[in-house]
GROMACS .gro file of C-alpha atoms in nm:
model
  421
    1UNK     CA    1   2.456   1.320  -3.838
    2UNK     CA    2   2.805   1.239  -3.911
    3UNK     CA    3   3.002   1.545  -3.785
    4UNK     CA    4   3.124   1.586  -3.409
    5UNK     CA    5   2.909   1.812  -3.188
    6UNK     CA    6   3.021   2.117  -3.022
    7UNK     CA    7   2.873   2.147  -2.684
    8UNK     CA    8   2.887   2.419  -2.431
    9UNK     CA    9   2.781   2.265  -2.078
   10UNK     CA   10   2.727   2.389  -1.778
   11UNK     CA   11   2.766   2.195  -1.481
   12UNK     CA   12   2.790   2.346  -1.119
   13UNK     CA   13   2.968   2.049  -0.921
   14UNK     CA   14   3.220   1.824  -1.127
   15UNK     CA   15   3.468   1.626  -0.916
   16UNK     CA   16   3.491   1.354  -0.694
   17UNK     CA   17   3.680   1.531  -0.410
   18UNK     CA   18   3.492   1.801  -0.205
   19UNK     CA   19   3.196   1.862  -0.417
   20UNK     CA   20   2.961   1.565  -0.278
   21UNK     CA   21   2.753   1.331  -0.461
   22UNK     CA   22   2.651   1.624  -0.705
   23UNK     CA   23   3.017   1.646  -0.799
   24UNK     CA   24   3.052   1.277  -0.905
   25UNK     CA   25   2.736   1.283  -1.077
   26UNK     CA   26   2.846   1.563  -1.277
   27UNK     CA   27   3.165   1.434  -1.345
   28UNK     CA   28   3.014   1.106  -1.486
   29UNK     CA   29   2.801   1.293  -1.707
   30UNK     CA   30   3.119   1.509  -1.833
   31UNK     CA   31   3.282   1.161  -1.887
   32UNK     CA   32   3.010   0.983  -2.055
   33UNK     CA   33   2.951   1.265  -2.304
   34UNK     CA   34   3.295   1.335  -2.351
   35UNK     CA   35   3.304   0.999  -2.547
   36UNK     CA   36   3.073   1.145  -2.787
   37UNK     CA   37   3.109   1.492  -2.879
   38UNK     CA   38   3.351   1.804  -2.800
   39UNK     CA   39   3.263   1.969  -2.499
   40UNK     CA   40   3.313   2.291  -2.316
   41UNK     CA   41   3.257   2.286  -1.959
   42UNK     CA   42   3.195   2.560  -1.720
   43UNK     CA   43   3.212   2.447  -1.366
   44UNK     CA   44   3.279   2.585  -1.038
   45UNK     CA   45   3.627   2.665  -0.895
   46UNK     CA   46   3.635   2.445  -0.616
   47UNK     CA   47   3.635   2.141  -0.904
   48UNK     CA   48   3.962   2.329  -1.037
   49UNK     CA   49   4.235   2.149  -0.827
   50UNK     CA   50   4.105   1.771  -0.903
   51UNK     CA   51   4.028   1.798  -1.249
   52UNK     CA   52   4.340   1.997  -1.363
   53UNK     CA   53   4.576   1.738  -1.159
   54UNK     CA   54   4.356   1.402  -1.287
   55UNK     CA   55   4.196   1.504  -1.614
   56UNK     CA   56   4.461   1.314  -1.844
   57UNK     CA   57   4.360   0.999  -1.632
   58UNK     CA   58   3.978   1.097  -1.586
   59UNK     CA   59   3.950   1.172  -1.976
   60UNK     CA   60   4.178   0.885  -2.147
   61UNK     CA   61   4.053   0.758  -2.437
   62UNK     CA   62   3.781   1.032  -2.472
   63UNK     CA   63   3.798   1.358  -2.635
   64UNK     CA   64   3.954   1.627  -2.387
   65UNK     CA   65   3.708   1.885  -2.267
   66UNK     CA   66   3.793   2.238  -2.249
   67UNK     CA   67   3.723   2.342  -1.863
   68UNK     CA   68   3.689   2.695  -1.747
   69UNK     CA   69   3.600   2.793  -1.400
   70UNK     CA   70   3.341   3.053  -1.226
   71UNK     CA   71   3.415   3.104  -0.807
   72UNK     CA   72   3.100   3.088  -0.632
   73UNK     CA   73   3.322   3.195  -0.317
   74UNK     CA   74   3.397   3.001  -0.026
   75UNK     CA   75   3.064   3.088   0.164
   76UNK     CA   76   2.875   2.962  -0.081
   77UNK     CA   77   3.072   2.626  -0.111
   78UNK     CA   78   3.016   2.554   0.251
   79UNK     CA   79   2.640   2.617   0.214
   80UNK     CA   80   2.610   2.391  -0.095
   81UNK     CA   81   2.762   2.101   0.139
   82UNK     CA   82   2.434   2.174   0.371
   83UNK     CA   83   2.183   1.996   0.164
   84UNK     CA   84   1.852   2.176   0.206
   85UNK     CA   85   1.992   2.520   0.295
   86UNK     CA   86   1.796   2.795   0.130
   87UNK     CA   87   2.042   3.026   0.119
   88UNK     CA   88   2.256   2.828  -0.099
   89UNK     CA   89   2.060   3.003  -0.406
   90UNK     CA   90   2.082   3.356  -0.321
   91UNK     CA   91   2.488   3.239  -0.406
   92UNK     CA   92   2.388   3.018  -0.684
   93UNK     CA   93   2.210   3.239  -0.872
   94UNK     CA   94   2.498   3.509  -0.842
   95UNK     CA   95   2.703   3.215  -1.006
   96UNK     CA   96   2.488   3.165  -1.253
   97UNK     CA   97   2.473   3.513  -1.365
   98UNK     CA   98   2.855   3.483  -1.417
   99UNK     CA   99   2.834   3.169  -1.574
  100UNK     CA  100   2.582   3.366  -1.830
  101UNK     CA  101   2.885   3.613  -1.878
  102UNK     CA  102   3.142   3.392  -1.950
  103UNK     CA  103   2.920   3.196  -2.170
  104UNK     CA  104   2.815   3.492  -2.372
  105UNK     CA  105   3.203   3.550  -2.438
  106UNK     CA  106   3.260   3.194  -2.550
  107UNK     CA  107   2.962   3.211  -2.816
  108UNK     CA  108   3.110   3.489  -2.932
  109UNK     CA  109   3.455   3.332  -3.009
  110UNK     CA  110   3.310   2.985  -3.084
  111UNK     CA  111   3.065   2.791  -3.280
  112UNK     CA  112   2.834   2.574  -3.047
  113UNK     CA  113   2.557   2.349  -3.179
  114UNK     CA  114   2.404   2.315  -2.830
  115UNK     CA  115   2.439   2.500  -2.505
  116UNK     CA  116   2.265   2.250  -2.226
  117UNK     CA  117   2.242   2.390  -1.866
  118UNK     CA  118   2.320   2.053  -1.695
  119UNK     CA  119   2.386   2.212  -1.343
  120UNK     CA  120   2.209   2.102  -1.012
  121UNK     CA  121   1.902   1.877  -1.067
  122UNK     CA  122   1.681   2.120  -0.849
  123UNK     CA  123   1.433   2.328  -1.090
  124UNK     CA  124   1.444   2.617  -0.861
  125UNK     CA  125   1.724   2.830  -1.020
  126UNK     CA  126   1.727   2.784  -1.399
  127UNK     CA  127   2.025   3.020  -1.485
  128UNK     CA  128   2.050   3.269  -1.750
  129UNK     CA  129   2.177   3.067  -2.053
  130UNK     CA  130   1.845   3.050  -2.231
  131UNK     CA  131   1.911   3.405  -2.302
  132UNK     CA  132   2.181   3.303  -2.546
  133UNK     CA  133   1.935   3.110  -2.756
  134UNK     CA  134   1.953   3.204  -3.127
  135UNK     CA  135   2.188   2.995  -3.364
  136UNK     CA  136   2.259   2.777  -3.037
  137UNK     CA  137   2.012   2.518  -2.951
  138UNK     CA  138   1.931   2.568  -2.577
  139UNK     CA  139   1.859   2.216  -2.353
  140UNK     CA  140   1.791   2.236  -1.951
  141UNK     CA  141   1.810   1.919  -1.733
  142UNK     CA  142   1.759   1.662  -1.587
  143UNK     CA  143   1.540   1.865  -1.322
  144UNK     CA  144   1.347   1.756  -1.046
  145UNK     CA  145   1.194   1.873  -0.703
  146UNK     CA  146   0.848   1.989  -0.837
  147UNK     CA  147   0.631   1.745  -0.621
  148UNK     CA  148   0.531   1.869  -0.256
  149UNK     CA  149   0.645   1.653   0.048
  150UNK     CA  150   0.366   1.425   0.152
  151UNK     CA  151   0.208   1.557   0.462
  152UNK     CA  152   0.152   1.224   0.626
  153UNK     CA  153   0.526   1.120   0.656
  154UNK     CA  154   0.638   1.414   0.852
  155UNK     CA  155   0.393   1.463   1.117
  156UNK     CA  156   0.606   1.207   1.335
  157UNK     CA  157   0.912   1.385   1.307
  158UNK     CA  158   0.821   1.666   1.553
  159UNK     CA  159   0.640   2.017   1.555
  160UNK     CA  160   0.969   2.209   1.432
  161UNK     CA  161   1.013   1.928   1.110
  162UNK     CA  162   0.588   1.993   1.053
  163UNK     CA  163   0.649   2.374   1.046
  164UNK     CA  164   0.945   2.346   0.818
  165UNK     CA  165   0.837   2.115   0.583
  166UNK     CA  166   0.495   2.285   0.522
  167UNK     CA  167   0.669   2.591   0.499
  168UNK     CA  168   0.896   2.460   0.198
  169UNK     CA  169   0.561   2.300   0.033
  170UNK     CA  170   0.403   2.644   0.038
  171UNK     CA  171   0.749   2.832  -0.064
  172UNK     CA  172   0.761   2.544  -0.355
  173UNK     CA  173   0.439   2.587  -0.477
  174UNK     CA  174   0.458   2.985  -0.494
  175UNK     CA  175   0.775   2.903  -0.672
  176UNK     CA  176   0.622   2.696  -0.927
  177UNK     CA  177   0.354   2.940  -0.985
  178UNK     CA  178   0.493   3.285  -0.977
  179UNK     CA  179   0.889   3.252  -1.080
  180UNK     CA  180   0.922   3.383  -1.410
  181UNK     CA  181   1.222   3.294  -1.490
  182UNK     CA  182   1.148   2.939  -1.448
  183UNK     CA  183   0.824   2.956  -1.687
  184UNK     CA  184   1.061   3.182  -1.938
  185UNK     CA  185   1.340   2.919  -1.920
  186UNK     CA  186   1.096   2.629  -2.017
  187UNK     CA  187   0.921   2.812  -2.268
  188UNK     CA  188   1.252   2.915  -2.452
  189UNK     CA  189   1.406   2.545  -2.410
  190UNK     CA  190   1.458   2.369  -2.733
  191UNK     CA  191   1.443   2.072  -2.497
  192UNK     CA  192   1.355   2.035  -2.109
  193UNK     CA  193   1.486   1.701  -1.966
  194UNK     CA  194   1.280   1.559  -1.681
  195UNK     CA  195   1.478   1.366  -1.409
  196UNK     CA  196   1.166   1.172  -1.380
  197UNK     CA  197   0.829   1.087  -1.539
  198UNK     CA  198   0.643   1.254  -1.236
  199UNK     CA  199   0.855   1.570  -1.303
  200UNK     CA  200   0.797   1.532  -1.676
  201UNK     CA  201   0.401   1.529  -1.608
  202UNK     CA  202   0.436   1.786  -1.390
  203UNK     CA  203   0.612   2.028  -1.643
  204UNK     CA  204   0.348   1.945  -1.909
  205UNK     CA  205   0.062   2.038  -1.663
  206UNK     CA  206   0.160   2.348  -1.535
  207UNK     CA  207   0.390   2.466  -1.819
  208UNK     CA  208   0.235   2.309  -2.136
  209UNK     CA  209   0.582   2.178  -2.233
  210UNK     CA  210   0.671   1.860  -2.328
  211UNK     CA  211   0.934   1.710  -2.141
  212UNK     CA  212   1.185   1.415  -2.216
  213UNK     CA  213   1.276   1.160  -1.902
  214UNK     CA  214   1.672   1.127  -1.831
  215UNK     CA  215   1.753   1.043  -1.484
  216UNK     CA  216   1.988   1.284  -1.321
  217UNK     CA  217   2.226   1.019  -1.234
  218UNK     CA  218   2.337   0.694  -1.361
  219UNK     CA  219   2.502   0.351  -1.214
  220UNK     CA  220   2.862   0.304  -1.264
  221UNK     CA  221   2.921  -0.091  -1.295
  222UNK     CA  222   3.252  -0.280  -1.196
  223UNK     CA  223   3.280  -0.189  -0.851
  224UNK     CA  224   3.221  -0.508  -0.624
  225UNK     CA  225   2.920  -0.602  -0.882
  226UNK     CA  226   2.836  -0.993  -0.779
  227UNK     CA  227   2.532  -1.206  -0.731
  228UNK     CA  228   2.471  -1.199  -0.322
  229UNK     CA  229   2.293  -1.426  -0.113
  230UNK     CA  230   2.203  -1.474   0.261
  231UNK     CA  231   2.462  -1.621   0.420
  232UNK     CA  232   2.462  -1.823   0.778
  233UNK     CA  233   2.078  -1.742   0.764
  234UNK     CA  234   2.116  -1.381   0.876
  235UNK     CA  235   1.969  -1.129   0.630
  236UNK     CA  236   2.208  -0.825   0.638
  237UNK     CA  237   2.030  -0.468   0.536
  238UNK     CA  238   2.226  -0.176   0.429
  239UNK     CA  239   2.056   0.165   0.498
  240UNK     CA  240   2.276   0.487   0.390
  241UNK     CA  241   2.193   0.856   0.400
  242UNK     CA  242   2.211   1.195   0.522
  243UNK     CA  243   1.966   1.153   0.847
  244UNK     CA  244   1.720   1.442   0.785
  245UNK     CA  245   1.355   1.372   0.777
  246UNK     CA  246   1.269   1.251   0.438
  247UNK     CA  247   1.515   1.032   0.480
  248UNK     CA  248   1.283   0.847   0.700
  249UNK     CA  249   1.526   0.591   0.893
  250UNK     CA  250   1.206   0.588   1.192
  251UNK     CA  251   1.064   0.369   0.950
  252UNK     CA  252   1.288   0.085   0.887
  253UNK     CA  253   1.321   0.098   1.279
  254UNK     CA  254   0.939   0.083   1.333
  255UNK     CA  255   0.952  -0.192   1.062
  256UNK     CA  256   1.220  -0.419   1.238
  257UNK     CA  257   0.997  -0.364   1.583
  258UNK     CA  258   0.713  -0.546   1.400
  259UNK     CA  259   0.927  -0.825   1.289
  260UNK     CA  260   1.028  -0.861   1.653
  261UNK     CA  261   0.711  -0.894   1.717
  262UNK     CA  262   0.661  -1.156   1.478
  263UNK     CA  263   0.977  -1.305   1.669
  264UNK     CA  264   1.194  -1.309   1.367
  265UNK     CA  265   1.434  -1.042   1.467
  266UNK     CA  266   1.714  -1.263   1.497
  267UNK     CA  267   1.757  -1.330   1.134
  268UNK     CA  268   1.822  -0.978   1.062
  269UNK     CA  269   2.078  -0.690   1.077
  270UNK     CA  270   2.084  -0.339   0.966
  271UNK     CA  271   2.383  -0.161   0.872
  272UNK     CA  272   2.332   0.199   0.889
  273UNK     CA  273   2.586   0.421   0.732
  274UNK     CA  274   2.513   0.819   0.791
  275UNK     CA  275   2.446   1.118   1.039
  276UNK     CA  276   2.288   1.444   1.054
  277UNK     CA  277   2.008   1.630   1.237
  278UNK     CA  278   1.827   1.313   1.363
  279UNK     CA  279   2.099   1.058   1.445
  280UNK     CA  280   2.089   1.064   1.811
  281UNK     CA  281   1.697   1.097   1.814
  282UNK     CA  282   1.675   0.762   1.580
  283UNK     CA  283   1.951   0.587   1.786
  284UNK     CA  284   1.730   0.651   2.082
  285UNK     CA  285   1.399   0.512   1.889
  286UNK     CA  286   1.613   0.225   1.840
  287UNK     CA  287   1.668   0.170   2.207
  288UNK     CA  288   1.292   0.261   2.291
  289UNK     CA  289   1.152   0.013   2.036
  290UNK     CA  290   1.410  -0.248   2.177
  291UNK     CA  291   1.561  -0.332   1.787
  292UNK     CA  292   1.919  -0.163   1.864
  293UNK     CA  293   2.071  -0.501   1.891
  294UNK     CA  294   1.965  -0.552   1.544
  295UNK     CA  295   2.128  -0.210   1.439
  296UNK     CA  296   2.509  -0.162   1.333
  297UNK     CA  297   2.573   0.236   1.337
  298UNK     CA  298   2.863   0.340   1.152
  299UNK     CA  299   2.803   0.722   1.129
  300UNK     CA  300   2.950   0.937   0.847
  301UNK     CA  301   3.180   0.709   0.600
  302UNK     CA  302   3.384   0.835   0.336
  303UNK     CA  303   3.239   0.687   0.010
  304UNK     CA  304   3.454   0.396  -0.088
  305UNK     CA  305   3.406   0.281   0.265
  306UNK     CA  306   3.042   0.313   0.236
  307UNK     CA  307   3.035   0.093  -0.039
  308UNK     CA  308   3.262  -0.148   0.134
  309UNK     CA  309   3.014  -0.194   0.367
  310UNK     CA  310   2.727  -0.207   0.145
  311UNK     CA  311   2.886  -0.478  -0.061
  312UNK     CA  312   2.894  -0.675   0.239
  313UNK     CA  313   2.535  -0.672   0.313
  314UNK     CA  314   2.229  -0.865   0.101
  315UNK     CA  315   1.983  -0.607   0.042
  316UNK     CA  316   1.962  -0.228   0.022
  317UNK     CA  317   1.716  -0.055   0.209
  318UNK     CA  318   1.596   0.311   0.100
  319UNK     CA  319   1.278   0.434   0.332
  320UNK     CA  320   1.299   0.803   0.179
  321UNK     CA  321   0.980   0.945   0.062
  322UNK     CA  322   1.101   1.235  -0.137
  323UNK     CA  323   1.379   1.178  -0.398
  324UNK     CA  324   1.467   1.176  -0.763
  325UNK     CA  325   1.676   0.909  -0.852
  326UNK     CA  326   1.902   0.844  -0.569
  327UNK     CA  327   2.257   0.770  -0.658
  328UNK     CA  328   2.272   0.544  -0.370
  329UNK     CA  329   2.010   0.310  -0.530
  330UNK     CA  330   2.171   0.287  -0.881
  331UNK     CA  331   2.512   0.228  -0.687
  332UNK     CA  332   2.329  -0.068  -0.511
  333UNK     CA  333   2.197  -0.195  -0.813
  334UNK     CA  334   2.526  -0.160  -0.971
  335UNK     CA  335   2.700  -0.370  -0.664
  336UNK     CA  336   2.435  -0.649  -0.709
  337UNK     CA  337   2.195  -0.559  -0.412
  338UNK     CA  338   1.842  -0.553  -0.457
  339UNK     CA  339   1.635  -0.293  -0.371
  340UNK     CA  340   1.366  -0.221  -0.115
  341UNK     CA  341   1.224   0.109  -0.145
  342UNK     CA  342   0.864   0.321  -0.209
  343UNK     CA  343   0.726   0.306  -0.488
  344UNK     CA  344   0.772   0.675  -0.620
  345UNK     CA  345   0.977   0.939  -0.768
  346UNK     CA  346   1.285   0.830  -0.936
  347UNK     CA  347   1.348   0.495  -0.705
  348UNK     CA  348   1.013   0.398  -0.844
  349UNK     CA  349   1.118   0.386  -1.191
  350UNK     CA  350   1.464   0.265  -1.131
  351UNK     CA  351   1.362  -0.031  -0.930
  352UNK     CA  352   1.120  -0.265  -1.100
  353UNK     CA  353   1.019  -0.621  -0.987
  354UNK     CA  354   1.334  -0.796  -1.138
  355UNK     CA  355   1.558  -0.625  -0.901
  356UNK     CA  356   1.361  -0.542  -0.578
  357UNK     CA  357   1.044  -0.457  -0.415
  358UNK     CA  358   0.823  -0.143  -0.400
  359UNK     CA  359   0.590  -0.050  -0.162
  360UNK     CA  360   0.312   0.220  -0.220
  361UNK     CA  361   0.354   0.571  -0.072
  362UNK     CA  362   0.044   0.610   0.124
  363UNK     CA  363   0.136   0.665   0.492
  364UNK     CA  364   0.394   0.580   0.747
  365UNK     CA  365   0.167   0.306   0.888
  366UNK     CA  366   0.083   0.130   0.536
  367UNK     CA  367   0.475   0.148   0.468
  368UNK     CA  368   0.561   0.027   0.818
  369UNK     CA  369   0.352  -0.288   0.765
  370UNK     CA  370   0.457  -0.371   0.422
  371UNK     CA  371   0.813  -0.311   0.449
  372UNK     CA  372   0.820  -0.561   0.743
  373UNK     CA  373   0.638  -0.803   0.517
  374UNK     CA  374   0.884  -0.801   0.261
  375UNK     CA  375   1.153  -0.861   0.454
  376UNK     CA  376   0.993  -1.164   0.609
  377UNK     CA  377   0.874  -1.260   0.245
  378UNK     CA  378   1.252  -1.264   0.172
  379UNK     CA  379   1.397  -1.447   0.478
  380UNK     CA  380   1.105  -1.701   0.429
  381UNK     CA  381   1.248  -1.767   0.057
  382UNK     CA  382   1.640  -1.837   0.073
  383UNK     CA  383   1.689  -1.812  -0.303
  384UNK     CA  384   1.461  -1.432  -0.343
  385UNK     CA  385   1.785  -1.248  -0.301
  386UNK     CA  386   2.025  -1.450  -0.558
  387UNK     CA  387   1.730  -1.398  -0.802
  388UNK     CA  388   1.658  -1.037  -0.749
  389UNK     CA  389   2.044  -0.990  -0.695
  390UNK     CA  390   2.082  -1.128  -1.089
  391UNK     CA  391   1.825  -0.894  -1.173
  392UNK     CA  392   1.987  -0.610  -0.994
  393UNK     CA  393   2.306  -0.598  -1.243
  394UNK     CA  394   2.128  -0.633  -1.524
  395UNK     CA  395   1.884  -0.338  -1.435
  396UNK     CA  396   2.238  -0.130  -1.348
  397UNK     CA  397   2.364  -0.199  -1.663
  398UNK     CA  398   2.020  -0.053  -1.837
  399UNK     CA  399   2.084   0.286  -1.607
  400UNK     CA  400   2.454   0.385  -1.661
  401UNK     CA  401   2.605   0.734  -1.716
  402UNK     CA  402   2.685   0.563  -2.090
  403UNK     CA  403   2.316   0.475  -2.110
  404UNK     CA  404   2.214   0.780  -2.034
  405UNK     CA  405   2.448   0.967  -2.246
  406UNK     CA  406   2.354   0.768  -2.537
  407UNK     CA  407   2.006   0.913  -2.511
  408UNK     CA  408   2.129   1.275  -2.467
  409UNK     CA  409   2.303   1.222  -2.760
  410UNK     CA  410   2.012   1.142  -2.950
  411UNK     CA  411   1.828   1.485  -2.830
  412UNK     CA  412   2.190   1.688  -2.923
  413UNK     CA  413   2.131   1.511  -3.288
  414UNK     CA  414   1.748   1.553  -3.344
  415UNK     CA  415   1.782   1.885  -3.230
  416UNK     CA  416   2.098   1.968  -3.484
  417UNK     CA  417   1.953   1.752  -3.777
  418UNK     CA  418   1.588   1.946  -3.743
  419UNK     CA  419   1.803   2.256  -3.756
  420UNK     CA  420   1.987   2.170  -4.089
  421UNK     CA  421   1.640   2.066  -4.282
   0.00000   0.00000   0.00000
């Protein structure tokens, strides 16, 4: 298709400041797509200040999008920052209703080729834009979140966590089976985009709809990307994240304890960025396992400061057991950091043998044993980090937002070409 496409894009979070990782992801999608088509963006009012102040810089050399802002309210914005707080969805659903009313007006006044709901990756709130399907093609995604939390991994987090995660699994199962708006949106969409192959398989099995696979996030190359190597015989490992149960820092600490039993602990440092519900509990666990001297705790850091800490390390360790495509992983790859992670979800697809080491998701004991073995293998092979680091930089270029936007544009063009025929 030779003509420039007109796209109406709903992106809840779109900005570097104040809207967290989701805002960074949303902004990078808009920037990448704005190289290729004309975009009208509906986003949350909290993103307005940064976009209006910086849009000339952010979209230099691109087609300037037209922005509209819909307010979720101060309380809704606060809840959005509390990852995992399900009360947020009540506000988010009301926000989506307002988005639908605005989009309806825009569709009356403009001719769009594509309406694309590219809001938060979680499938639970599909919005209402599918009801505008007619002369416009409708796309939903990337979406994720269908898989259940693996029960063996939250048993060690305490009775409260066991109750919470079991309840979330039950609610998730109910929503998948019974939420009619999700079924209707999947059925009416001209294309559904899944964040991972696992999500695509789930959509096909439960909703009988084929889904394309495009990761919900991407790498941004250029920040501190270099070939890493182990200096001074010390393996410096970075761990970053919100300290909730599914991030599973306890697996890393227990793996360090196994390395200590093998009398290799003097060769490794774990640099830990983040805080949250389990911060003090996991600090106490490090003390009880006698690995506290191997840990450097930074607490919560800004994004740029976190990247600085990652840049001084040799390896990125992602111990989480339920994730789509973690932004931290693609950032690590873009910096040339090899990744040690579980072989599941989005991380299992982003990381391959050229750029990291993956451990099967079976149970905590298996993960602890094989994480520790992987680290000791790296310590015994001095050139392994450098080889994987070269692979990480190559892999990052395959996972950029620009690469994702090219695949998205192929979907856009194919839909519009089929309509023309």
